[in-house]
Amino acid sequence: MISRVTDVKFSQIYGVSKGWIFFKQEAKLLFRQCWAFLLPTGLFAFFGAIVLSQIQRGHEVLLVNGWHQPAADFFFRYATWLGDGMFWLVIFALIIARQQRFGVLAAIAGLLSAMIVQGLKNI
């Protein structure tokens, strides 16, 4: 004979599903392992949100432009080209030459990312 206690579902007792508890345990493990990355990233995002909430739209560009430096001009003149497709084509070719499977996966990921970005830009 089955008792009434065993007829009650796990989610009814704890108010959550087993999947949520598994996710919660995995998230705790991830935070323990990656705290050195997540802490500064979270602080940067938190304080950045505070700063952006206090500045009018468009004024953040003027704020950053006030820090103009000639060394930054030199750096960004060339760093701008890092987003160019030809640069990534060379990088993917180098990766494929070193590790073929990983290079092909990286190239596919880059191609999908570029297609999504271009698709969203032209909507």
XYZ file of N, CA and C in Angstrom:
369
model
N 0.845 -1.181 0.000
C 0.000 0.000 0.000
C 0.888 1.241 0.000
N 0.560 2.222 -0.838
C 1.347 3.449 -0.956
C 0.821 4.469 0.047
N 1.738 5.044 0.791
C 1.315 6.056 1.769
C 1.092 7.386 1.063
N 0.428 8.278 1.721
C 0.120 9.585 1.154
C 1.376 10.442 1.009
N 2.403 10.200 1.829
C 3.626 10.997 1.760
C 4.352 10.750 0.438
N 4.397 9.513 -0.026
C 5.104 9.214 -1.268
C 4.336 9.667 -2.499
N 3.049 9.944 -2.362
C 2.258 10.410 -3.492
C 2.524 11.882 -3.801
N 3.092 12.588 -2.863
C 3.365 14.010 -3.045
C 4.617 14.157 -3.902
N 4.558 15.012 -4.907
C 5.686 15.224 -5.797
C 6.774 16.046 -5.103
N 7.992 15.856 -5.569
C 9.149 16.576 -5.027
C 8.940 18.085 -5.129
N 8.421 18.546 -6.275
C 8.250 19.985 -6.476
C 7.173 20.566 -5.567
N 6.216 19.739 -5.144
C 5.179 20.226 -4.245
C 5.731 20.419 -2.835
N 6.684 19.599 -2.442
C 7.262 19.704 -1.112
C 8.190 20.913 -1.019
N 9.107 21.029 -1.995
C 10.125 22.068 -1.924
C 9.779 23.324 -2.718
N 8.742 23.287 -3.528
C 8.331 24.462 -4.278
C 9.160 24.708 -5.531
N 10.102 23.829 -5.828
C 10.934 23.959 -7.031
C 11.096 22.585 -7.663
N 11.518 22.600 -8.910
C 11.738 21.316 -9.577
C 13.155 20.827 -9.321
N 13.419 19.564 -9.626
C 14.756 19.004 -9.448
C 15.761 19.723 -10.338
N 15.353 20.138 -11.526
C 16.238 20.850 -12.438
C 16.755 22.144 -11.841
N 15.896 22.860 -11.121
C 16.307 24.119 -10.501
C 17.342 23.864 -9.412
N 17.166 22.823 -8.624
C 18.124 22.511 -7.565
C 19.458 22.112 -8.175
N 19.435 21.338 -9.256
C 20.673 20.968 -9.941
C 21.378 22.217 -10.464
N 20.617 23.150 -11.059
C 21.197 24.390 -11.566
C 21.794 25.205 -10.428
N 21.121 25.248 -9.302
C 21.595 26.017 -8.148
C 22.916 25.445 -7.640
N 23.028 24.131 -7.585
C 24.273 23.505 -7.143
C 25.403 23.778 -8.132
N 25.112 23.694 -9.418
C 26.122 23.960 -10.445
C 26.556 25.428 -10.403
N 25.608 26.345 -10.152
C 25.942 27.763 -10.078
C 26.859 28.036 -8.882
N 26.588 27.404 -7.752
C 27.461 27.573 -6.589
C 28.870 27.088 -6.886
N 28.978 25.953 -7.552
C 30.286 25.417 -7.910
C 31.008 26.351 -8.879
N 30.286 26.894 -9.842
C 30.872 27.823 -10.799
C 31.388 29.075 -10.088
N 30.616 29.622 -9.169
C 31.042 30.821 -8.437
C 32.266 30.539 -7.575
N 32.331 29.347 -6.986
C 33.508 28.992 -6.184
C 34.761 28.899 -7.047
N 34.616 28.359 -8.239
C 35.770 28.156 -9.106
C 36.190 29.429 -9.834
N 35.267 30.323 -10.133
C 35.557 31.495 -10.973
C 35.404 32.813 -10.227
N 35.523 32.823 -8.928
C 35.278 34.044 -8.172
C 36.255 35.150 -8.552
N 37.486 34.812 -8.930
C 38.478 35.830 -9.270
C 38.098 36.575 -10.552
N 37.308 35.971 -11.394
C 36.803 36.647 -12.586
C 35.461 37.316 -12.299
N 34.571 36.607 -11.632
C 33.213 37.091 -11.443
C 33.123 38.286 -10.494
N 33.971 38.341 -9.471
C 33.912 39.453 -8.527
C 34.261 40.785 -9.187
N 35.419 40.928 -9.859
C 35.705 42.218 -10.497
C 34.730 42.547 -11.627
N 34.283 41.533 -12.364
C 33.333 41.775 -13.441
C 32.008 42.281 -12.883
N 31.551 41.656 -11.817
C 30.305 42.087 -11.187
C 30.412 43.488 -10.604
N 31.543 43.795 -9.965
C 31.740 45.145 -9.418
C 31.787 46.184 -10.532
N 32.475 45.862 -11.622
C 32.539 46.777 -12.760
C 31.141 47.042 -13.319
N 30.358 45.982 -13.494
C 29.000 46.131 -14.018
C 28.121 46.931 -13.055
N 28.258 46.670 -11.760
C 27.450 47.373 -10.755
C 27.763 48.869 -10.747
N 29.049 49.210 -10.628
C 29.419 50.621 -10.568
C 29.218 51.312 -11.919
N 29.396 50.567 -13.019
C 29.111 51.135 -14.334
C 27.637 51.475 -14.484
N 26.770 50.622 -13.964
C 25.331 50.890 -14.019
C 24.979 52.119 -13.192
N 25.644 52.284 -12.058
C 25.393 53.469 -11.227
C 25.818 54.733 -11.965
N 27.013 54.700 -12.567
C 27.497 55.872 -13.301
C 26.577 56.192 -14.473
N 26.196 55.174 -15.240
C 25.330 55.412 -16.390
C 23.941 55.889 -15.989
N 23.489 55.495 -14.818
C 22.173 55.963 -14.376
C 22.195 57.424 -13.945
N 23.386 57.963 -13.657
C 23.507 59.343 -13.199
C 23.860 60.325 -14.314
N 24.209 59.828 -15.501
C 24.625 60.675 -16.613
C 23.540 60.662 -17.676
N 23.265 61.839 -18.257
C 22.261 61.906 -19.308
C 22.740 61.159 -20.543
N 21.788 60.685 -21.320
C 22.119 59.918 -22.531
C 22.930 60.794 -23.488
N 24.047 60.271 -23.950
C 24.923 60.989 -24.871
C 26.084 61.682 -24.181
N 25.950 61.973 -22.904
C 27.000 62.678 -22.175
C 28.161 61.761 -21.795
N 27.928 60.439 -21.808
C 29.026 59.519 -21.493
C 30.114 59.587 -22.563
N 29.733 59.851 -23.813
C 30.725 59.999 -24.882
C 31.552 61.245 -24.651
N 30.915 62.320 -24.263
C 31.647 63.560 -23.986
C 32.575 63.390 -22.787
N 32.144 62.615 -21.809
C 32.980 62.359 -20.638
C 34.246 61.609 -21.027
N 34.107 60.569 -21.832
C 35.260 59.778 -22.260
C 36.152 60.584 -23.203
N 35.570 61.407 -24.077
C 36.362 62.219 -24.991
C 37.219 63.248 -24.260
N 36.852 63.578 -23.053
C 37.647 64.509 -22.254
C 38.965 63.908 -21.806
N 39.120 62.617 -21.922
C 40.354 61.933 -21.518
C 41.265 61.687 -22.723
N 41.156 62.486 -23.756
C 41.897 62.302 -25.010
C 43.407 62.269 -24.765
N 44.071 61.234 -25.308
C 45.520 61.075 -25.181
C 46.103 60.688 -26.543
N 47.244 61.258 -26.933
C 47.865 60.880 -28.214
C 48.242 59.399 -28.284
N 48.645 58.801 -27.172
C 48.988 57.374 -27.174
C 47.758 56.526 -27.501
N 46.596 56.952 -27.019
C 45.359 56.231 -27.324
C 45.024 56.341 -28.809
N 45.317 57.494 -29.421
C 45.100 57.637 -30.870
C 45.906 56.601 -31.633
N 47.162 56.437 -31.266
C 48.036 55.485 -31.939
C 47.522 54.057 -31.754
N 47.163 53.709 -30.515
C 46.676 52.357 -30.223
C 45.394 52.055 -30.985
N 44.410 52.952 -30.909
C 43.101 52.666 -31.497
C 43.103 52.762 -33.016
N 44.089 53.454 -33.589
C 44.211 53.490 -35.047
C 44.382 52.067 -35.585
N 45.129 51.238 -34.861
C 45.380 49.867 -35.304
C 44.439 48.854 -34.648
N 44.014 49.106 -33.435
C 43.119 48.181 -32.739
C 41.747 48.132 -33.397
N 41.380 49.187 -34.104
C 40.101 49.210 -34.805
C 40.013 48.101 -35.837
N 41.136 47.744 -36.442
C 41.149 46.728 -37.485
C 41.020 45.311 -36.924
N 41.076 45.131 -35.610
C 40.955 43.795 -35.032
C 39.565 43.196 -35.238
N 38.583 44.023 -35.462
C 37.235 43.529 -35.704
C 36.959 43.227 -37.165
N 37.919 43.514 -38.026
C 37.749 43.287 -39.449
C 37.722 41.787 -39.755
N 36.951 41.396 -40.741
C 36.828 39.990 -41.103
C 38.128 39.378 -41.598
N 38.954 40.146 -42.284
C 40.223 39.622 -42.796
C 41.162 39.243 -41.654
N 41.151 40.013 -40.591
C 41.977 39.689 -39.425
C 41.579 38.337 -38.853
N 40.266 38.122 -38.707
C 39.795 36.865 -38.135
C 40.017 35.696 -39.074
N 39.996 35.954 -40.375
C 40.286 34.904 -41.341
C 41.711 34.383 -41.146
N 42.648 35.291 -40.920
C 44.039 34.902 -40.671
C 44.144 34.136 -39.353
N 43.472 34.619 -38.323
C 43.509 33.944 -37.014
C 42.935 32.529 -37.125
N 41.795 32.383 -37.798
C 41.192 31.057 -37.945
C 42.098 30.133 -38.753
N 42.761 30.655 -39.782
C 43.683 29.833 -40.578
C 44.845 29.351 -39.714
N 45.363 30.215 -38.849
C 46.449 29.818 -37.950
C 45.988 28.755 -36.953
N 44.775 28.899 -36.453
C 44.249 27.918 -35.495
C 44.019 26.578 -36.192
N 43.482 26.620 -37.403
C 43.235 25.379 -38.157
C 44.552 24.668 -38.430
N 45.610 25.430 -38.735
C 46.910 24.816 -38.991
C 47.456 24.131 -37.738
N 47.130 24.670 -36.585
C 47.642 24.125 -35.319
C 46.774 22.969 -34.814
N 45.451 23.228 -34.701
C 44.498 22.217 -34.217
C 43.278 22.269 -35.134
N 43.199 21.316 -36.035
C 42.199 21.387 -37.098
C 40.763 21.387 -36.574
N 40.439 20.481 -35.682
C 39.052 20.390 -35.191
C 38.638 21.663 -34.459
N 39.497 22.144 -33.557
C 39.183 23.356 -32.809
C 39.107 24.561 -33.741
N 39.978 24.619 -34.731
C 39.970 25.731 -35.677
C 38.698 25.784 -36.491
N 38.244 24.621 -36.938
C 36.998 24.576 -37.711
C 35.824 25.002 -36.836
N 35.780 24.532 -35.593
C 34.699 24.934 -34.674
C 34.741 26.440 -34.398
N 35.950 26.983 -34.217
C 36.090 28.422 -33.982
C 35.649 29.209 -35.211
N 35.987 28.728 -36.393
C 35.580 29.409 -37.627
C 34.061 29.373 -37.796
N 33.455 28.247 -37.488
C 31.986 28.143 -37.579
C 31.332 29.089 -36.575
N 31.854 29.141 -35.363
C 31.307 30.047 -34.349
C 31.452 31.498 -34.788
N 32.613 31.848 -35.344
C 32.823 33.206 -35.832
C 31.894 33.556 -36.972
N 31.686 32.607 -37.876
C 30.794 32.828 -39.007
C 29.348 33.013 -38.543
N 28.905 32.168 -37.625
C 27.538 32.309 -37.093
C 27.368 33.642 -36.364
N 28.373 34.015 -35.588
C 28.313 35.288 -34.878
C 28.227 36.455 -35.854
N 29.045 36.428 -36.900
C 29.023 37.501 -37.899
C 27.681 37.565 -38.614
N 27.102 36.408 -38.929
C 25.806 36.387 -39.612
C 24.702 36.944 -38.718
N 24.729 36.588 -37.437
C 23.714 37.096 -36.507
C 23.844 38.606 -36.350
N 25.069 39.082 -36.176
C 25.299 40.517 -35.997
C 24.851 41.284 -37.231
N 25.256 40.829 -38.404
C 24.862 41.530 -39.638
C 23.356 41.463 -39.861
N 22.766 40.331 -39.516
C 21.313 40.214 -39.626
C 20.583 41.184 -38.727
N 21.048 41.312 -37.490
C 20.403 42.236 -36.549
C 20.666 43.696 -36.915
N 21.822 43.993 -37.499
C 22.124 45.374 -37.891
C 21.235 45.822 -39.046
N 20.860 44.911 -39.890
C 20.101 45.271 -41.088
C 18.611 45.024 -40.978
N 18.135 44.774 -39.792
C 16.680 44.581 -39.603
C 16.000 45.931 -39.542
